[in-house]
Amino acid sequence: MATTITKTETLVGKRIRRREDPRLITGTATYVEDIQMPGMHYAAIVRSPHAAANIRSIDVKAAAAAPGVVAVFTGKDTEKVGPVPCGASLPDLRVPHHHIMAIDRVYYVGHAVAVVVATDRYLARDAADLLEIDYDVLPAVADPEKALAPGAPAVHPQWPDNTAFNYHQEGGDIAKAFADADVVVKQRITSQRLVPNAMETRGVVAEWRGADRQLNLYTSTQVPHLVRTLVAGMLGLEENRMRVIAPEVGGGFGSKLNIYAEEALMGFVAMKIGKPVKWIESRRENFLTTIHGRGHVDYYEVAAKKDGTILGIKLKIIQDLGAYHQLLTPAIPTLSVLMMPGLYKTKNVSADIVGVFTNCVPTDAYRGAGRPEATHGIERMVDILADELGMDPAEIRLKNFVANEEFPYPTATGLTYDSGNYAAPLDKAMALADYSKILQEQVEARKQGKLVGIGISTYGEICAIGPSPATPAGGWESATVKIEPSGTVTVMTGTCQTGQGEETTFAQIAADELGVDIDNILVLRGDTSIVQYGIGTFGSRATAIGGTALYFALQELKAKVKLFGAMLLESDDVTFSGGQVTCNKSGKTKGLAEIAGATYRAMKLPPNTEPGLVATHFWEPPNFTFPFGAHIVITDIDKETGDIAIRRYIAVDDCGNIINPLIVDGQVHGGVAQGLGQALWEQAVYDDNGQLITGEFMDYAMPRAHMMPWIESSHTITPTNVNPLGVKGVGEAGTIGCSPAVVNSVVDALSHLGVRHIDMPLTPEKIWKLANAGGTN
Amino acid sequence: MFPQTFDYTAPTTLDEAVKLLGGGAKALAGGMSLIPMMKLRLASPEHLVDLGRIKELNYIREESGALHIGATATHYAVESSPLVRTKCPLLAETAAAIGDVQVRNMGTLGGAVAHADPSADYPAALQALEAKIVLRGAGGDRTVSAAEFFVDAFTTVLNEGEMVREVIVPVDTSGVSYQKVPQPASGFAMVGIAARVKKAGGKVTEARIGVTGLTNSSFRATAAEKALEGTNGSAADIQKAAALVAQGSDANSDIHASADYRKHLAVVYTGRALIAAMGRAQ
Ligand SMILES: Cc1cc2nc3c(=O)[nH]c(=O)nc-3n(C[C@H](O)[C@H](O)[C@H](O)COP(=O)(O)OP(=O)(O)OC[C@H]3O[C@@H](n4cnc5c(N)ncnc54)[C@H](O)[C@@H]3O)c2cc1C
């Protein structure tokens, strides 16, 4: 293929199709499950059926003697493997020692107790049933508020109060704010436990090459380099003896932003048996053992003036942590605190978090991670306040927004909002909704006994996570760009997409900067032996930070290309554009391929210049970015059944500059689907014994295509000055903006009946009861 | 999610299948209920008899005023059969409400009936149609009514070694409607109401209401039927009748719907099904 095509068209900002899709759509992508190796063994993990129990004994004899079984390991065998790490640090945080398998006590249903390794996955699974485990079942507690009650069963016997930490943060003068208030509104708001449910469950293949002291670990992860550093540490292996490969990853949504016991366990097994071993998480295991999201009980108080000016916000969060800390578990609710003021000016806040152990699988980051909870809370409270004051929900928001001239805006929680024009998306969404007309329609509908709701949410989120001091593992990102001798371009990014389309957006950036055809560009990721150290894809950070690292690496290369071009053209006065260096005087040109060849052939070098065309850049962002937007949802409620029909879903999102509108729309759609899931259907329900009763798709209601409304998606554009691309991030926006808009809409539909708040999910039964009796659920 | 080891036989004649079933083997039809249970190891049969290759079990035909449907007719076959659509539209409509396309392409009428899931759709229609179910065992055929056949959740009158051979439904000229409230996760019926109404001279001459999802077993709401028969079938008549549908029933309760809400839905959807059926009755 011709390697230098002069290109006049720019790609950034264009709706080009995703380059990764052909392999995904044709079923030819390689996921962990697709990895085949000679001599592959298979692991079946035996898990606790009890939420709390002492293990009296484990008899492995029958399992070990079963056909095809080569090894059985229990928690005692893996005791020396390092604990599953918690990366978050908070003052006085209690961190239970998180062994990769239970040793003498199990703490939640699904807790790994033993692993059976066989030559065939069916035989491994059969043998797993032969393990004889004698449990002494203990009382369990699965609800965080019950866990805090006196006399509750202790999840960890050494901490009978079930409290992992107490965290307090405040800003401004909260006492004065409440003393000056004309009105104070209070509400308990929950954000239920959710199961992230990536389409691809987790999975690990571990291969130990003993003679080379080399462990190859294929794992479905968002953070391959962190897995390498931390799992090597857990196994006591030198980091450079471990290679982590994240092949195609079929969704993560935060659930694969983690270090899991099974990653170390498979490494341990492979090193013991000297053969490759594969473990693919079943859907049932996924429900029980992959982290859950959310799990908040929030107590809000908002103080305000009669005119709707918000004076201060008090918040107490009871965070259901589960039985252990996974990588970021205790840090997630602190993100909620950071974003508790939302888009509003108020400088007075006070927040407390109680982190509570329960006999459940740990919670951790799930799409939005702390921000959906914060947005849901403040956006519900603003509506409750508006209702109390008899104000229009749009008006009260406009009144309290940080004004355009106030950016960069220092917030009550210590952040600096980069840029914003908060009224713009709200105005646009209201225009699209024909707001005053729909208000009129609602009046008419009510006269006829019909229930119509109009819900607004104006959200702000914290993205591009984030500056290194704010993160446990470094908040920068890296990129390497190589221009090969023939002029082809390879980008290696430290981000690790799980479906976001970075292979396309990053190629668009590189194609424009170098002025070459996008087909010349290959984007690689997800292999620690190929890619320089990186952090990964999460927190809506990949483009804002990883894309910026790429941008700077490209600038470095461009300078070098220009230098070599000038040498070849024997001119000091040259420009590099459209994939070629041009002598401004003679008009003579040298194409990228010719220049690249010359840098490697190195017959002659410009002074103080090395051969080759490779640049690596590690970019540390100076701040987070803060996207925002407005969602308006119009609902019709069937009073007879409580069914909610979404008549219109209007999403106006401002994520700064847009590199690929098609991909941004996709992110908004997917985000809204997950927001709707939380608002209307999804809930991880544990019973009082700690059994997960929504442990499969028969009972866990995922949003499906036929349940989705039409999403009217559009944008306003307010670039950030945090990075030169002006991009903010959009991966989580839809989820964050969605749930309060839906709940506000349904509460609005019922507000004239005295309904002020409804906890999610908004099941038809709840709505039916409220529509016919009123009050708060 | 891997099932235990099992033997598998795929006979081509009914006699062979009956013999194997008599020896303790378990029937495999569409596998849409059985295979998930095996993968979760809730069922671990040692021997499966695949009914899929038995041609004499797969048919839909009209015979002396009734439709005979072989056990392995798929939901899709029932839903799309011109014969069923024109001569017993209630059954076609009900089949179309089951699961998704993939499930309807695999799942069978015989399997659904034999499985007797309390939330399955078919039983509502079979009750309302007063269908007959022909069972085949070692001793030959016996025929039972739908009302007798469904005993309890996942429990029927099928004896060990006996199988469902065919389902017989009448050629039906009443106005009909099947209305279901899908459970949000599984799509099964939280409540499903199958209604049939005949009118003559402005009066309801016959009403049949089959109910599924509400209790552990499908049933005919005879009190509601009686209340409607002989009336003009006005909105008020329908409402009065519908109010009786859940009376005295021991309604199921789970995280998706409490017993009270299920009963309420049964009343509302009986009303809706009757209104739709009434509109279609001549
Ligand atoms: C995703 C999904 C969604 C679904 N949604 C719905 C829904 O909305 N509504 C609904 O009603 N159903 C639903 N189903 C169930 C579906 O209709 C099944 O097809 C049906 O319940 C069983 O039929 P089958 O042919 O698949 O039987 P199988 O799964 O093969 O067998 C089920 C049981 O019946 C026995 N059996 C099968 N055939 C016979 C026979 N001829 N005689 C005696 N015993 C027999 C088997 O031994 C087994 O015990 C759903 C299933 C799935 C997987």
mmCIF file of C-alpha atoms in Angstrom, chain A residues 121-122 125-126 129 282-284 638 640-641 643 693-694 696-701 704 707 764-765 768, chain B residues 1-5 40-41 183-188 239 255-258 260-261 264-265 268-269 272:
data_model
loop_
_atom_site.group_PDB
_atom_site.id
_atom_site.type_symbol
_atom_site.label_atom_id
_atom_site.label_comp_id
_atom_site.label_asym_id
_atom_site.label_seq_id
_atom_site.Cartn_x
_atom_site.Cartn_y
_atom_site.Cartn_z
ATOM 1 C CA ARG A 121 -13.430 -28.121 31.693
ATOM 2 C CA TYR A 122 -16.300 -30.576 32.112
ATOM 3 C CA ARG A 125 -16.597 -28.943 36.941
ATOM 4 C CA ASP A 126 -17.664 -32.518 37.780
ATOM 5 C CA ASP A 129 -18.904 -31.230 43.091
ATOM 6 C CA SER A 282 -19.572 -18.267 34.316
ATOM 7 C CA ARG A 283 -22.429 -15.776 34.276
ATOM 8 C CA ARG A 284 -23.484 -17.090 37.654
ATOM 9 C CA ASP A 638 -50.544 4.122 33.396
ATOM 10 C CA GLU A 640 -54.064 1.408 36.491
ATOM 11 C CA THR A 641 -50.858 -0.645 36.376
ATOM 12 C CA ASP A 643 -46.290 1.162 34.004
ATOM 13 C CA ILE A 693 -31.719 -13.575 44.854
ATOM 14 C CA THR A 694 -31.128 -11.706 41.625
ATOM 15 C CA GLU A 696 -29.069 -14.620 37.127
ATOM 16 C CA PHE A 697 -30.768 -12.956 34.200
ATOM 17 C CA MET A 698 -34.032 -14.701 35.108
ATOM 18 C CA ASP A 699 -34.342 -12.217 37.963
ATOM 19 C CA TYR A 700 -31.840 -9.439 37.312
ATOM 20 C CA ALA A 701 -33.623 -7.152 34.862
ATOM 21 C CA ARG A 704 -32.840 -4.758 26.475
ATOM 22 C CA MET A 707 -37.154 -1.567 26.384
ATOM 23 C CA PRO A 764 -44.560 -0.548 38.310
ATOM 24 C CA GLU A 765 -45.781 -1.902 41.622
ATOM 25 C CA TRP A 768 -49.117 1.854 41.114
ATOM 26 C CA MET B 1 -22.134 -23.643 33.726
ATOM 27 C CA PHE B 2 -21.439 -27.134 32.480
ATOM 28 C CA PRO B 3 -23.955 -29.958 32.771
ATOM 29 C CA GLN B 4 -23.071 -33.319 34.189
ATOM 30 C CA THR B 5 -22.238 -36.138 31.837
ATOM 31 C CA LEU B 40 -26.999 -24.798 36.510
ATOM 32 C CA ARG B 41 -27.032 -28.420 37.678
ATOM 33 C CA GLN B 183 -41.614 -10.127 34.222
ATOM 34 C CA PRO B 184 -38.955 -7.489 33.505
ATOM 35 C CA ALA B 185 -35.987 -9.846 33.702
ATOM 36 C CA SER B 186 -37.158 -13.182 32.341
ATOM 37 C CA GLY B 187 -39.979 -12.045 30.086
ATOM 38 C CA PHE B 188 -42.191 -14.839 31.453
ATOM 39 C CA GLN B 239 -65.329 -4.838 35.030
ATOM 40 C CA ILE B 255 -39.299 -9.315 44.157
ATOM 41 C CA HIS B 256 -41.025 -8.407 40.905
ATOM 42 C CA ALA B 257 -44.605 -8.347 42.152
ATOM 43 C CA SER B 258 -46.308 -8.927 45.468
ATOM 44 C CA ASP B 260 -51.639 -8.114 45.939
ATOM 45 C CA TYR B 261 -50.159 -6.461 42.901
ATOM 46 C CA HIS B 264 -54.583 -6.444 40.815
ATOM 47 C CA LEU B 265 -52.815 -7.001 37.482
ATOM 48 C CA VAL B 268 -56.812 -5.180 35.090
ATOM 49 C CA TYR B 269 -55.567 -7.482 32.361
ATOM 50 C CA ARG B 272 -58.264 -5.553 28.940
#
